[in-house]
PDB file of C-alpha atoms and ligand atoms in Angstrom:
ATOM      1  CA  UNK O   1      11.726 -30.412 -24.334  1.00  0.00           C
ATOM      2  CA  UNK O   2      10.964 -31.518 -20.772  1.00  0.00           C
ATOM      3  CA  UNK O   3       8.428 -29.829 -18.545  1.00  0.00           C
ATOM      4  CA  UNK O   4       9.483 -27.042 -16.225  1.00  0.00           C
ATOM      5  CA  UNK O   5       9.486 -28.355 -12.690  1.00  0.00           C
ATOM      6  CA  UNK O   6       8.770 -26.664  -9.364  1.00  0.00           C
ATOM      7  CA  UNK O   7      11.973 -25.921  -7.455  1.00  0.00           C
ATOM      8  CA  UNK O   8      10.575 -27.508  -4.289  1.00  0.00           C
ATOM      9  CA  UNK O   9       8.444 -30.511  -5.191  1.00  0.00           C
ATOM     10  CA  UNK O  10       9.368 -31.306  -8.808  1.00  0.00           C
ATOM     11  CA  UNK O  11       5.722 -31.196  -9.866  1.00  0.00           C
ATOM     12  CA  UNK O  12       5.052 -29.292 -13.064  1.00  0.00           C
ATOM     13  CA  UNK O  13       5.598 -25.576 -12.443  1.00  0.00           C
ATOM     14  CA  UNK O  14       2.812 -23.150 -13.303  1.00  0.00           C
ATOM     15  CA  UNK O  15       4.893 -20.012 -13.024  1.00  0.00           C
ATOM     16  CA  UNK O  16       8.370 -18.923 -13.862  1.00  0.00           C
ATOM     17  CA  UNK O  17       9.611 -15.988 -11.786  1.00  0.00           C
ATOM     18  CA  UNK O  18      12.421 -14.840 -14.026  1.00  0.00           C
ATOM     19  CA  UNK O  19      13.639 -12.167 -11.704  1.00  0.00           C
ATOM     20  CA  UNK O  20      14.034 -14.674  -8.841  1.00  0.00           C
ATOM     21  CA  UNK O  21      15.125 -17.498 -11.197  1.00  0.00           C
ATOM     22  CA  UNK O  22      12.414 -19.594  -9.625  1.00  0.00           C
ATOM     23  CA  UNK O  23       9.857 -22.031 -11.080  1.00  0.00           C
ATOM     24  CA  UNK O  24       6.973 -22.917  -8.787  1.00  0.00           C
ATOM     25  CA  UNK O  25       3.825 -25.007  -8.607  1.00  0.00           C
ATOM     26  CA  UNK O  26       0.679 -23.319  -7.252  1.00  0.00           C
ATOM     27  CA  UNK O  27       1.073 -24.627  -3.736  1.00  0.00           C
ATOM     28  CA  UNK O  28       4.687 -23.555  -3.480  1.00  0.00           C
ATOM     29  CA  UNK O  29       3.928 -20.186  -5.032  1.00  0.00           C
ATOM     30  CA  UNK O  30       1.597 -19.481  -2.101  1.00  0.00           C
ATOM     31  CA  UNK O  31       4.154 -20.505   0.513  1.00  0.00           C
ATOM     32  CA  UNK O  32       6.956 -18.652  -1.324  1.00  0.00           C
ATOM     33  CA  UNK O  33       4.824 -15.477  -1.357  1.00  0.00           C
ATOM     34  CA  UNK O  34       4.052 -15.660   2.352  1.00  0.00           C
ATOM     35  CA  UNK O  35       7.626 -16.523   3.370  1.00  0.00           C
ATOM     36  CA  UNK O  36       8.980 -13.720   1.225  1.00  0.00           C
ATOM     37  CA  UNK O  37       6.613 -11.254   2.946  1.00  0.00           C
ATOM     38  CA  UNK O  38       7.859 -12.485   6.312  1.00  0.00           C
ATOM     39  CA  UNK O  39      11.487 -12.073   5.208  1.00  0.00           C
ATOM     40  CA  UNK O  40      10.819  -8.510   4.034  1.00  0.00           C
ATOM     41  CA  UNK O  41       9.116  -7.678   7.340  1.00  0.00           C
ATOM     42  CA  UNK O  42      12.141  -8.982   9.268  1.00  0.00           C
ATOM     43  CA  UNK O  43      14.766  -7.507   6.953  1.00  0.00           C
ATOM     44  CA  UNK O  44      13.297  -4.017   7.278  1.00  0.00           C
ATOM     45  CA  UNK O  45      12.276  -4.363  10.900  1.00  0.00           C
ATOM     46  CA  UNK O  46       8.682  -3.554  10.009  1.00  0.00           C
ATOM     47  CA  UNK O  47       6.689  -5.335  12.707  1.00  0.00           C
ATOM     48  CA  UNK O  48       7.872  -6.810  15.976  1.00  0.00           C
ATOM     49  CA  UNK O  49       6.147  -9.579  17.844  1.00  0.00           C
ATOM     50  CA  UNK O  50       3.188  -8.380  19.867  1.00  0.00           C
ATOM     51  CA  UNK O  51       2.784  -5.099  18.002  1.00  0.00           C
ATOM     52  CA  UNK O  52      -0.682  -4.133  16.810  1.00  0.00           C
ATOM     53  CA  UNK O  53      -1.063  -3.416  13.129  1.00  0.00           C
ATOM     54  CA  UNK O  54      -3.783  -1.448  11.376  1.00  0.00           C
ATOM     55  CA  UNK O  55      -4.082  -2.365   7.694  1.00  0.00           C
ATOM     56  CA  UNK O  56      -5.522   0.251   5.357  1.00  0.00           C
ATOM     57  CA  UNK O  57      -7.939  -1.690   3.147  1.00  0.00           C
ATOM     58  CA  UNK O  58      -9.567  -0.290   0.029  1.00  0.00           C
ATOM     59  CA  UNK O  59     -11.203  -3.429  -1.334  1.00  0.00           C
ATOM     60  CA  UNK O  60      -8.473  -3.810  -3.963  1.00  0.00           C
ATOM     61  CA  UNK O  61      -6.270  -6.877  -4.404  1.00  0.00           C
ATOM     62  CA  UNK O  62      -3.153  -5.488  -2.729  1.00  0.00           C
ATOM     63  CA  UNK O  63      -4.666  -4.379   0.558  1.00  0.00           C
ATOM     64  CA  UNK O  64      -6.947  -7.401   1.001  1.00  0.00           C
ATOM     65  CA  UNK O  65      -4.098  -9.796   0.232  1.00  0.00           C
ATOM     66  CA  UNK O  66      -1.821  -7.961   2.631  1.00  0.00           C
ATOM     67  CA  UNK O  67      -4.385  -8.281   5.407  1.00  0.00           C
ATOM     68  CA  UNK O  68      -4.802 -11.962   4.586  1.00  0.00           C
ATOM     69  CA  UNK O  69      -1.054 -12.674   4.610  1.00  0.00           C
ATOM     70  CA  UNK O  70      -0.436 -10.760   7.841  1.00  0.00           C
ATOM     71  CA  UNK O  71      -3.114 -12.840   9.554  1.00  0.00           C
ATOM     72  CA  UNK O  72      -1.645 -16.047   8.144  1.00  0.00           C
ATOM     73  CA  UNK O  73       1.709 -14.989   9.546  1.00  0.00           C
ATOM     74  CA  UNK O  74      -0.024 -14.539  12.926  1.00  0.00           C
ATOM     75  CA  UNK O  75       0.300 -10.804  13.244  1.00  0.00           C
ATOM     76  CA  UNK O  76      -2.336  -8.872  15.183  1.00  0.00           C
ATOM     77  CA  UNK O  77      -3.826  -7.039  12.240  1.00  0.00           C
ATOM     78  CA  UNK O  78      -7.131  -5.179  12.129  1.00  0.00           C
ATOM     79  CA  UNK O  79      -8.469  -3.402   9.055  1.00  0.00           C
ATOM     80  CA  UNK O  80      -9.432   0.194   8.423  1.00  0.00           C
ATOM     81  CA  UNK O  81     -11.742   1.045   5.547  1.00  0.00           C
ATOM     82  CA  UNK O  82     -12.460   4.644   4.668  1.00  0.00           C
ATOM     83  CA  UNK O  83     -15.740   5.082   2.837  1.00  0.00           C
ATOM     84  CA  UNK O  84     -14.900   7.955   0.508  1.00  0.00           C
ATOM     85  CA  UNK O  85     -18.532   8.513  -0.499  1.00  0.00           C
ATOM     86  CA  UNK O  86     -17.754   8.119  -4.228  1.00  0.00           C
ATOM     87  CA  UNK O  87     -21.073   6.681  -5.496  1.00  0.00           C
ATOM     88  CA  UNK O  88     -21.124   3.135  -6.877  1.00  0.00           C
ATOM     89  CA  UNK O  89     -17.361   2.783  -6.577  1.00  0.00           C
ATOM     90  CA  UNK O  90     -17.422   3.254  -2.800  1.00  0.00           C
ATOM     91  CA  UNK O  91     -20.532   1.127  -2.430  1.00  0.00           C
ATOM     92  CA  UNK O  92     -18.967  -1.814  -4.238  1.00  0.00           C
ATOM     93  CA  UNK O  93     -15.575  -1.565  -2.586  1.00  0.00           C
ATOM     94  CA  UNK O  94     -17.173  -1.379   0.842  1.00  0.00           C
ATOM     95  CA  UNK O  95     -19.202  -4.515   0.119  1.00  0.00           C
ATOM     96  CA  UNK O  96     -16.010  -6.398  -0.803  1.00  0.00           C
ATOM     97  CA  UNK O  97     -14.235  -5.328   2.371  1.00  0.00           C
ATOM     98  CA  UNK O  98     -17.196  -6.116   4.653  1.00  0.00           C
ATOM     99  CA  UNK O  99     -17.590  -9.529   3.045  1.00  0.00           C
ATOM    100  CA  UNK O 100     -13.888 -10.286   3.379  1.00  0.00           C
ATOM    101  CA  UNK O 101     -13.777  -9.273   7.059  1.00  0.00           C
ATOM    102  CA  UNK O 102     -16.856 -11.343   7.828  1.00  0.00           C
ATOM    103  CA  UNK O 103     -15.630 -14.423   5.966  1.00  0.00           C
ATOM    104  CA  UNK O 104     -12.327 -14.397   7.798  1.00  0.00           C
ATOM    105  CA  UNK O 105     -13.678 -13.193  11.109  1.00  0.00           C
ATOM    106  CA  UNK O 106     -11.489 -10.089  11.224  1.00  0.00           C
ATOM    107  CA  UNK O 107     -11.938  -6.815  13.036  1.00  0.00           C
ATOM    108  CA  UNK O 108     -12.722  -3.951  10.678  1.00  0.00           C
ATOM    109  CA  UNK O 109     -13.033  -0.265  11.508  1.00  0.00           C
ATOM    110  CA  UNK O 110     -15.067   1.825   9.050  1.00  0.00           C
ATOM    111  CA  UNK O 111     -14.848   5.606   8.760  1.00  0.00           C
ATOM    112  CA  UNK O 112     -17.521   7.257   6.638  1.00  0.00           C
ATOM    113  CA  UNK O 113     -16.508  10.556   5.073  1.00  0.00           C
ATOM    114  CA  UNK O 114     -20.189  11.381   4.579  1.00  0.00           C
ATOM    115  CA  UNK O 115     -20.697  11.171   8.318  1.00  0.00           C
ATOM    116  CA  UNK O 116     -17.556  13.240   8.819  1.00  0.00           C
ATOM    117  CA  UNK O 117     -19.055  15.883   6.515  1.00  0.00           C
ATOM    118  CA  UNK O 118     -16.290  15.630   3.901  1.00  0.00           C
ATOM    119  CA  UNK O 119     -17.164  13.054   1.197  1.00  0.00           C
ATOM    120  CA  UNK O 120     -14.687  13.338  -1.699  1.00  0.00           C
ATOM    121  CA  UNK O 121     -17.192  14.546  -4.364  1.00  0.00           C
ATOM    122  CA  UNK O 122     -18.295  17.399  -2.089  1.00  0.00           C
ATOM    123  CA  UNK O 123     -14.826  18.585  -1.054  1.00  0.00           C
ATOM    124  CA  UNK O 124     -13.680  18.323  -4.669  1.00  0.00           C
ATOM    125  CA  UNK O 125     -16.531  20.572  -5.796  1.00  0.00           C
ATOM    126  CA  UNK O 126     -16.125  23.121  -3.035  1.00  0.00           C
ATOM    127  CA  UNK O 127     -12.380  23.609  -3.316  1.00  0.00           C
ATOM    128  CA  UNK O 128     -10.216  24.080  -6.343  1.00  0.00           C
ATOM    129  CA  UNK O 129      -7.850  21.238  -5.541  1.00  0.00           C
ATOM    130  CA  UNK O 130      -7.702  17.954  -7.407  1.00  0.00           C
ATOM    131  CA  UNK O 131      -9.848  15.109  -6.102  1.00  0.00           C
ATOM    132  CA  UNK O 132      -6.864  12.812  -5.706  1.00  0.00           C
ATOM    133  CA  UNK O 133      -4.707  15.212  -3.748  1.00  0.00           C
ATOM    134  CA  UNK O 134      -7.602  15.931  -1.367  1.00  0.00           C
ATOM    135  CA  UNK O 135      -8.410  12.259  -1.101  1.00  0.00           C
ATOM    136  CA  UNK O 136      -4.777  11.399  -0.368  1.00  0.00           C
ATOM    137  CA  UNK O 137      -4.564  13.950   2.434  1.00  0.00           C
ATOM    138  CA  UNK O 138      -7.885  12.911   3.944  1.00  0.00           C
ATOM    139  CA  UNK O 139      -6.952   9.216   3.887  1.00  0.00           C
ATOM    140  CA  UNK O 140      -3.554   9.861   5.479  1.00  0.00           C
ATOM    141  CA  UNK O 141      -5.248  11.930   8.167  1.00  0.00           C
ATOM    142  CA  UNK O 142      -7.746   9.242   9.155  1.00  0.00           C
ATOM    143  CA  UNK O 143      -5.208   6.412   8.978  1.00  0.00           C
ATOM    144  CA  UNK O 144      -3.067   8.247  11.467  1.00  0.00           C
ATOM    145  CA  UNK O 145      -5.928   9.406  13.668  1.00  0.00           C
ATOM    146  CA  UNK O 146      -7.593   5.989  13.917  1.00  0.00           C
ATOM    147  CA  UNK O 147      -4.232   4.290  14.563  1.00  0.00           C
ATOM    148  CA  UNK O 148      -3.361   6.788  17.291  1.00  0.00           C
ATOM    149  CA  UNK O 149      -6.744   6.703  18.990  1.00  0.00           C
ATOM    150  CA  UNK O 150      -7.011   2.918  18.743  1.00  0.00           C
ATOM    151  CA  UNK O 151      -3.575   2.350  20.283  1.00  0.00           C
ATOM    152  CA  UNK O 152      -2.111   0.708  17.164  1.00  0.00           C
ATOM    153  CA  UNK O 153       1.667   0.597  16.798  1.00  0.00           C
ATOM    154  CA  UNK O 154       1.893   0.377  13.046  1.00  0.00           C
ATOM    155  CA  UNK O 155       0.006   1.328   9.952  1.00  0.00           C
ATOM    156  CA  UNK O 156       0.412  -1.038   6.974  1.00  0.00           C
ATOM    157  CA  UNK O 157      -0.475  -0.374   3.345  1.00  0.00           C
ATOM    158  CA  UNK O 158      -0.510  -2.708   0.350  1.00  0.00           C
ATOM    159  CA  UNK O 159       1.752  -0.739  -2.035  1.00  0.00           C
ATOM    160  CA  UNK O 160       3.594  -3.043  -4.410  1.00  0.00           C
ATOM    161  CA  UNK O 161       6.811  -2.667  -6.394  1.00  0.00           C
ATOM    162  CA  UNK O 162       5.033  -1.308  -9.474  1.00  0.00           C
ATOM    163  CA  UNK O 163       3.429   1.431  -7.368  1.00  0.00           C
ATOM    164  CA  UNK O 164       6.690   2.383  -5.715  1.00  0.00           C
ATOM    165  CA  UNK O 165       8.999   2.120  -8.716  1.00  0.00           C
ATOM    166  CA  UNK O 166       6.652   4.001 -11.071  1.00  0.00           C
ATOM    167  CA  UNK O 167       6.168   6.783  -8.577  1.00  0.00           C
ATOM    168  CA  UNK O 168       9.949   6.933  -8.037  1.00  0.00           C
ATOM    169  CA  UNK O 169      10.547   7.116 -11.774  1.00  0.00           C
ATOM    170  CA  UNK O 170       8.101   9.966 -12.304  1.00  0.00           C
ATOM    171  CA  UNK O 171       9.620  11.900  -9.383  1.00  0.00           C
ATOM    172  CA  UNK O 172      13.151  11.294 -10.612  1.00  0.00           C
ATOM    173  CA  UNK O 173      12.161  12.693 -13.993  1.00  0.00           C
ATOM    174  CA  UNK O 174      11.133  15.919 -12.285  1.00  0.00           C
ATOM    175  CA  UNK O 175      13.967  15.693  -9.706  1.00  0.00           C
ATOM    176  CA  UNK O 176      11.589  16.105  -6.829  1.00  0.00           C
ATOM    177  CA  UNK O 177      14.138  16.057  -4.003  1.00  0.00           C
ATOM    178  CA  UNK O 178      11.491  16.331  -1.310  1.00  0.00           C
ATOM    179  CA  UNK O 179      10.014  13.082  -2.570  1.00  0.00           C
ATOM    180  CA  UNK O 180      13.434  11.418  -2.722  1.00  0.00           C
ATOM    181  CA  UNK O 181      14.000  12.100   0.964  1.00  0.00           C
ATOM    182  CA  UNK O 182      10.639  11.002   2.220  1.00  0.00           C
ATOM    183  CA  UNK O 183       9.742   7.691   0.548  1.00  0.00           C
ATOM    184  CA  UNK O 184      10.868   4.521   2.255  1.00  0.00           C
ATOM    185  CA  UNK O 185       9.016   1.246   2.896  1.00  0.00           C
ATOM    186  CA  UNK O 186       9.357   1.850   6.633  1.00  0.00           C
ATOM    187  CA  UNK O 187       8.847   5.214   8.262  1.00  0.00           C
ATOM    188  CA  UNK O 188       9.375   5.190  11.994  1.00  0.00           C
ATOM    189  CA  UNK O 189       6.964   6.879  14.380  1.00  0.00           C
ATOM    190  CA  UNK O 190       7.946  10.521  14.503  1.00  0.00           C
ATOM    191  CA  UNK O 191       6.481  13.962  15.124  1.00  0.00           C
ATOM    192  CA  UNK O 192       2.956  12.719  15.909  1.00  0.00           C
ATOM    193  CA  UNK O 193       2.909  10.343  12.919  1.00  0.00           C
ATOM    194  CA  UNK O 194       2.520   6.626  13.467  1.00  0.00           C
ATOM    195  CA  UNK O 195       5.011   4.118  12.065  1.00  0.00           C
ATOM    196  CA  UNK O 196       4.154   3.166   8.471  1.00  0.00           C
ATOM    197  CA  UNK O 197       5.164   0.024   6.610  1.00  0.00           C
ATOM    198  CA  UNK O 198       4.729  -1.464   3.126  1.00  0.00           C
ATOM    199  CA  UNK O 199       5.406  -5.210   3.428  1.00  0.00           C
ATOM    200  CA  UNK O 200       4.580  -5.911  -0.254  1.00  0.00           C
ATOM    201  CA  UNK O 201       6.966  -3.377  -1.740  1.00  0.00           C
ATOM    202  CA  UNK O 202       9.192  -6.048  -3.282  1.00  0.00           C
ATOM    203  CA  UNK O 203       6.369  -7.845  -5.095  1.00  0.00           C
ATOM    204  CA  UNK O 204       5.366  -6.865  -8.592  1.00  0.00           C
ATOM    205  CA  UNK O 205       1.721  -6.100  -9.238  1.00  0.00           C
ATOM    206  CA  UNK O 206       1.448  -9.341 -11.167  1.00  0.00           C
ATOM    207  CA  UNK O 207       2.865 -11.386  -8.293  1.00  0.00           C
ATOM    208  CA  UNK O 208       0.275  -9.946  -5.907  1.00  0.00           C
ATOM    209  CA  UNK O 209      -2.497 -10.519  -8.426  1.00  0.00           C
ATOM    210  CA  UNK O 210      -1.538 -14.181  -8.837  1.00  0.00           C
ATOM    211  CA  UNK O 211      -1.538 -14.648  -5.064  1.00  0.00           C
ATOM    212  CA  UNK O 212      -4.953 -12.972  -4.781  1.00  0.00           C
ATOM    213  CA  UNK O 213      -6.438 -15.162  -7.511  1.00  0.00           C
ATOM    214  CA  UNK O 214      -4.967 -18.392  -6.148  1.00  0.00           C
ATOM    215  CA  UNK O 215      -6.346 -17.588  -2.696  1.00  0.00           C
ATOM    216  CA  UNK O 216      -9.699 -16.756  -4.314  1.00  0.00           C
ATOM    217  CA  UNK O 217      -9.866 -13.379  -2.595  1.00  0.00           C
ATOM    218  CA  UNK O 218     -12.767 -11.389  -4.028  1.00  0.00           C
ATOM    219  CA  UNK O 219     -11.641  -7.811  -4.734  1.00  0.00           C
ATOM    220  CA  UNK O 220     -12.870  -4.726  -6.577  1.00  0.00           C
ATOM    221  CA  UNK O 221     -11.437  -4.427 -10.060  1.00  0.00           C
ATOM    222  CA  UNK O 222     -13.079  -1.167 -11.095  1.00  0.00           C
ATOM    223  CA  UNK O 223     -11.032   1.988 -10.985  1.00  0.00           C
ATOM    224  CA  UNK O 224     -12.206   4.983  -9.017  1.00  0.00           C
ATOM    225  CA  UNK O 225     -13.985   7.433 -11.402  1.00  0.00           C
ATOM    226  CA  UNK O 226     -11.618  10.216 -10.323  1.00  0.00           C
ATOM    227  CA  UNK O 227      -8.568   8.129 -11.031  1.00  0.00           C
ATOM    228  CA  UNK O 228      -5.745  10.189 -12.481  1.00  0.00           C
ATOM    229  CA  UNK O 229      -4.133   6.902 -13.365  1.00  0.00           C
ATOM    230  CA  UNK O 230      -3.068   7.698 -16.920  1.00  0.00           C
ATOM    231  CA  UNK O 231       0.436   8.910 -16.132  1.00  0.00           C
ATOM    232  CA  UNK O 232       0.992   6.312 -13.419  1.00  0.00           C
ATOM    233  CA  UNK O 233      -0.111   3.606 -15.831  1.00  0.00           C
ATOM    234  CA  UNK O 234       2.262   4.949 -18.435  1.00  0.00           C
ATOM    235  CA  UNK O 235       5.257   4.711 -16.079  1.00  0.00           C
ATOM    236  CA  UNK O 236       4.206   1.247 -14.944  1.00  0.00           C
ATOM    237  CA  UNK O 237       4.000   0.099 -18.539  1.00  0.00           C
ATOM    238  CA  UNK O 238       7.358   1.622 -19.341  1.00  0.00           C
ATOM    239  CA  UNK O 239       9.040  -0.128 -16.434  1.00  0.00           C
ATOM    240  CA  UNK O 240       7.418  -3.411 -17.395  1.00  0.00           C
ATOM    241  CA  UNK O 241       8.848  -3.098 -20.887  1.00  0.00           C
ATOM    242  CA  UNK O 242      12.305  -2.576 -19.424  1.00  0.00           C
ATOM    243  CA  UNK O 243      11.685  -5.501 -17.071  1.00  0.00           C
ATOM    244  CA  UNK O 244      10.731  -7.718 -19.992  1.00  0.00           C
ATOM    245  CA  UNK O 245      14.059  -7.029 -21.684  1.00  0.00           C
ATOM    246  CA  UNK O 246      16.090  -7.199 -18.541  1.00  0.00           C
ATOM    247  CA  UNK O 247      14.406  -9.108 -15.689  1.00  0.00           C
ATOM    248  CA  UNK O 248      15.174  -7.773 -12.231  1.00  0.00           C
ATOM    249  CA  UNK O 249      15.663  -4.148 -13.313  1.00  0.00           C
ATOM    250  CA  UNK O 250      12.535  -2.838 -11.618  1.00  0.00           C
ATOM    251  CA  UNK O 251      13.436  -4.244  -8.212  1.00  0.00           C
ATOM    252  CA  UNK O 252      17.064  -3.195  -8.567  1.00  0.00           C
ATOM    253  CA  UNK O 253      16.030   0.342  -9.546  1.00  0.00           C
ATOM    254  CA  UNK O 254      13.985   0.630  -6.374  1.00  0.00           C
ATOM    255  CA  UNK O 255      16.386  -1.151  -4.012  1.00  0.00           C
ATOM    256  CA  UNK O 256      19.304   0.938  -5.263  1.00  0.00           C
ATOM    257  CA  UNK O 257      17.287   4.061  -4.590  1.00  0.00           C
ATOM    258  CA  UNK O 258      16.715   2.856  -1.000  1.00  0.00           C
ATOM    259  CA  UNK O 259      20.396   2.025  -0.536  1.00  0.00           C
ATOM    260  CA  UNK O 260      22.147   4.807  -2.437  1.00  0.00           C
ATOM    261  CA  UNK O 261      19.829   7.773  -2.888  1.00  0.00           C
ATOM    262  CA  UNK O 262      17.403   7.901   0.035  1.00  0.00           C
ATOM    263  CA  UNK O 263      20.158   8.253   2.691  1.00  0.00           C
ATOM    264  CA  UNK O 264      21.480  11.342   0.877  1.00  0.00           C
ATOM    265  CA  UNK O 265      18.155  13.150   0.964  1.00  0.00           C
ATOM    266  CA  UNK O 266      16.559  11.638   4.046  1.00  0.00           C
ATOM    267  CA  UNK O 267      14.678  14.167   6.109  1.00  0.00           C
ATOM    268  CA  UNK O 268      13.327  13.851   9.620  1.00  0.00           C
ATOM    269  CA  UNK O 269       9.551  14.027   9.677  1.00  0.00           C
ATOM    270  CA  UNK O 270       8.915  17.464  11.067  1.00  0.00           C
ATOM    271  CA  UNK O 271       7.793  17.989  14.614  1.00  0.00           C
ATOM    272  CA  UNK O 272       4.524  19.738  13.995  1.00  0.00           C
ATOM    273  CA  UNK O 273       2.034  21.375  16.335  1.00  0.00           C
ATOM    274  CA  UNK O 274      -1.075  19.511  17.412  1.00  0.00           C
ATOM    275  CA  UNK O 275      -4.314  20.743  15.901  1.00  0.00           C
ATOM    276  CA  UNK O 276      -6.313  22.478  18.640  1.00  0.00           C
ATOM    277  CA  UNK O 277      -9.520  20.823  17.428  1.00  0.00           C
ATOM    278  CA  UNK O 278      -8.523  17.210  16.752  1.00  0.00           C
ATOM    279  CA  UNK O 279      -4.994  16.765  18.125  1.00  0.00           C
ATOM    280  CA  UNK O 280      -3.470  15.517  14.856  1.00  0.00           C
ATOM    281  CA  UNK O 281      -0.075  16.867  13.664  1.00  0.00           C
ATOM    282  CA  UNK O 282      -0.495  20.176  11.897  1.00  0.00           C
ATOM    283  CA  UNK O 283       1.501  23.155  10.562  1.00  0.00           C
ATOM    284  CA  UNK O 284      -1.163  25.567  11.744  1.00  0.00           C
ATOM    285  CA  UNK O 285      -3.284  25.825  14.887  1.00  0.00           C
ATOM    286  CA  UNK O 286      -6.185  24.204  13.046  1.00  0.00           C
ATOM    287  CA  UNK O 287      -5.204  21.331  10.757  1.00  0.00           C
ATOM    288  CA  UNK O 288      -6.034  21.053   7.064  1.00  0.00           C
ATOM    289  CA  UNK O 289      -8.864  18.571   7.606  1.00  0.00           C
ATOM    290  CA  UNK O 290     -10.562  20.502  10.420  1.00  0.00           C
ATOM    291  CA  UNK O 291     -10.436  23.690   8.383  1.00  0.00           C
ATOM    292  CA  UNK O 292     -11.741  21.796   5.343  1.00  0.00           C
ATOM    293  CA  UNK O 293     -14.695  20.613   7.445  1.00  0.00           C
ATOM    294  CA  UNK O 294     -15.402  24.238   8.358  1.00  0.00           C
ATOM    295  CA  UNK O 295     -15.249  25.345   4.712  1.00  0.00           C
ATOM    296  CA  UNK O 296     -17.587  22.758   3.234  1.00  0.00           C
ATOM    297  CA  UNK O 297     -20.169  22.851   6.010  1.00  0.00           C
ATOM    298  CA  UNK O 298     -23.595  23.476   4.559  1.00  0.00           C
TER     299      UNK O 298
HETATM  300 FE1  LIG T   1      -9.021   8.883  -4.086  1.00  0.00          FE
HETATM  301 FE2  LIG T   1      -8.039   9.610  -6.467  1.00  0.00          FE
HETATM  302 FE3  LIG T   1      -7.694   7.127  -5.548  1.00  0.00          FE
HETATM  303 FE4  LIG T   1     -10.120   7.969  -6.293  1.00  0.00          FE
HETATM  304  S1  LIG T   1      -8.311   7.721  -7.615  1.00  0.00           S
HETATM  305  S2  LIG T   1      -9.625   6.776  -4.474  1.00  0.00           S
HETATM  306  S3  LIG T   1     -10.070  10.107  -5.644  1.00  0.00           S
HETATM  307  S4  LIG T   1      -6.860   8.993  -4.637  1.00  0.00           S
HETATM  308 ZN1  LIG T   2       5.880 -27.379  -5.756  1.00  0.00          ZN
HETATM  309 ZN1  LIG T   3      -7.671  19.016  13.197  1.00  0.00          ZN
END
């Protein structure tokens, strides 16, 4: 049997992307990945020329690769790292992000939750909410606040297809209609919230990982100690088994949701009040984060 050849240069292919019916050599994998990101950005009207992007970076492969690709595509993209104050995990991930920004001469903004008085371990202990739900709310708050105060137009995150499709699947299983009307790879600026985009949402986790490794981007592989990843991992694994049997299903599942289901449940982001202390969108006079700061103050 002959060797599998790259679609573009006829060299021996190192990867076979079944779902795209595409065989590629390493060099053409890199250019395919970057061009595909650009096409997704254009198709979904994510970023226009001249707009300033703030990339939320955690030190993981998805966010660092996203930052890297956006810069390669000549977008104005700065990074935002939130130091969650979670022991060794935060220390290591911060080191990776600082190193990456320095190596590539990129502007990085760092917010320290310790300095803000609300490191995750402390707020988790002092309230009876789960670490991850608190962490999610705190991260969303600072992404929006820093983007607003820094005059950024868009906030970008590195979510990939496995993240989006697995989360969709678990919410479909519980028929969470609120979720079904609020998740989209582009959310326009509305009600005090900055525009949010996910340019990697069509790539599988594996595709992003291969890009990261080929570009030799050094990222943190450890999981956060509070990770409630078990159920997410289960859904990811399930979808990958389906994908194995029937390539393309995962992307189709998600794209069909965007096309057929989201428009039925789509909700405007609510026009909220502005918090009297920090100015961020809030249901109450004082927002969740400002009141959290008051509660955990020692
Ligand atoms: Fe935050 Fe939970 Fe993620 Fe840890 S696993 S970084 S606590 S959301
Ligand atoms: Zn090639
Ligand atoms: Zn506030």
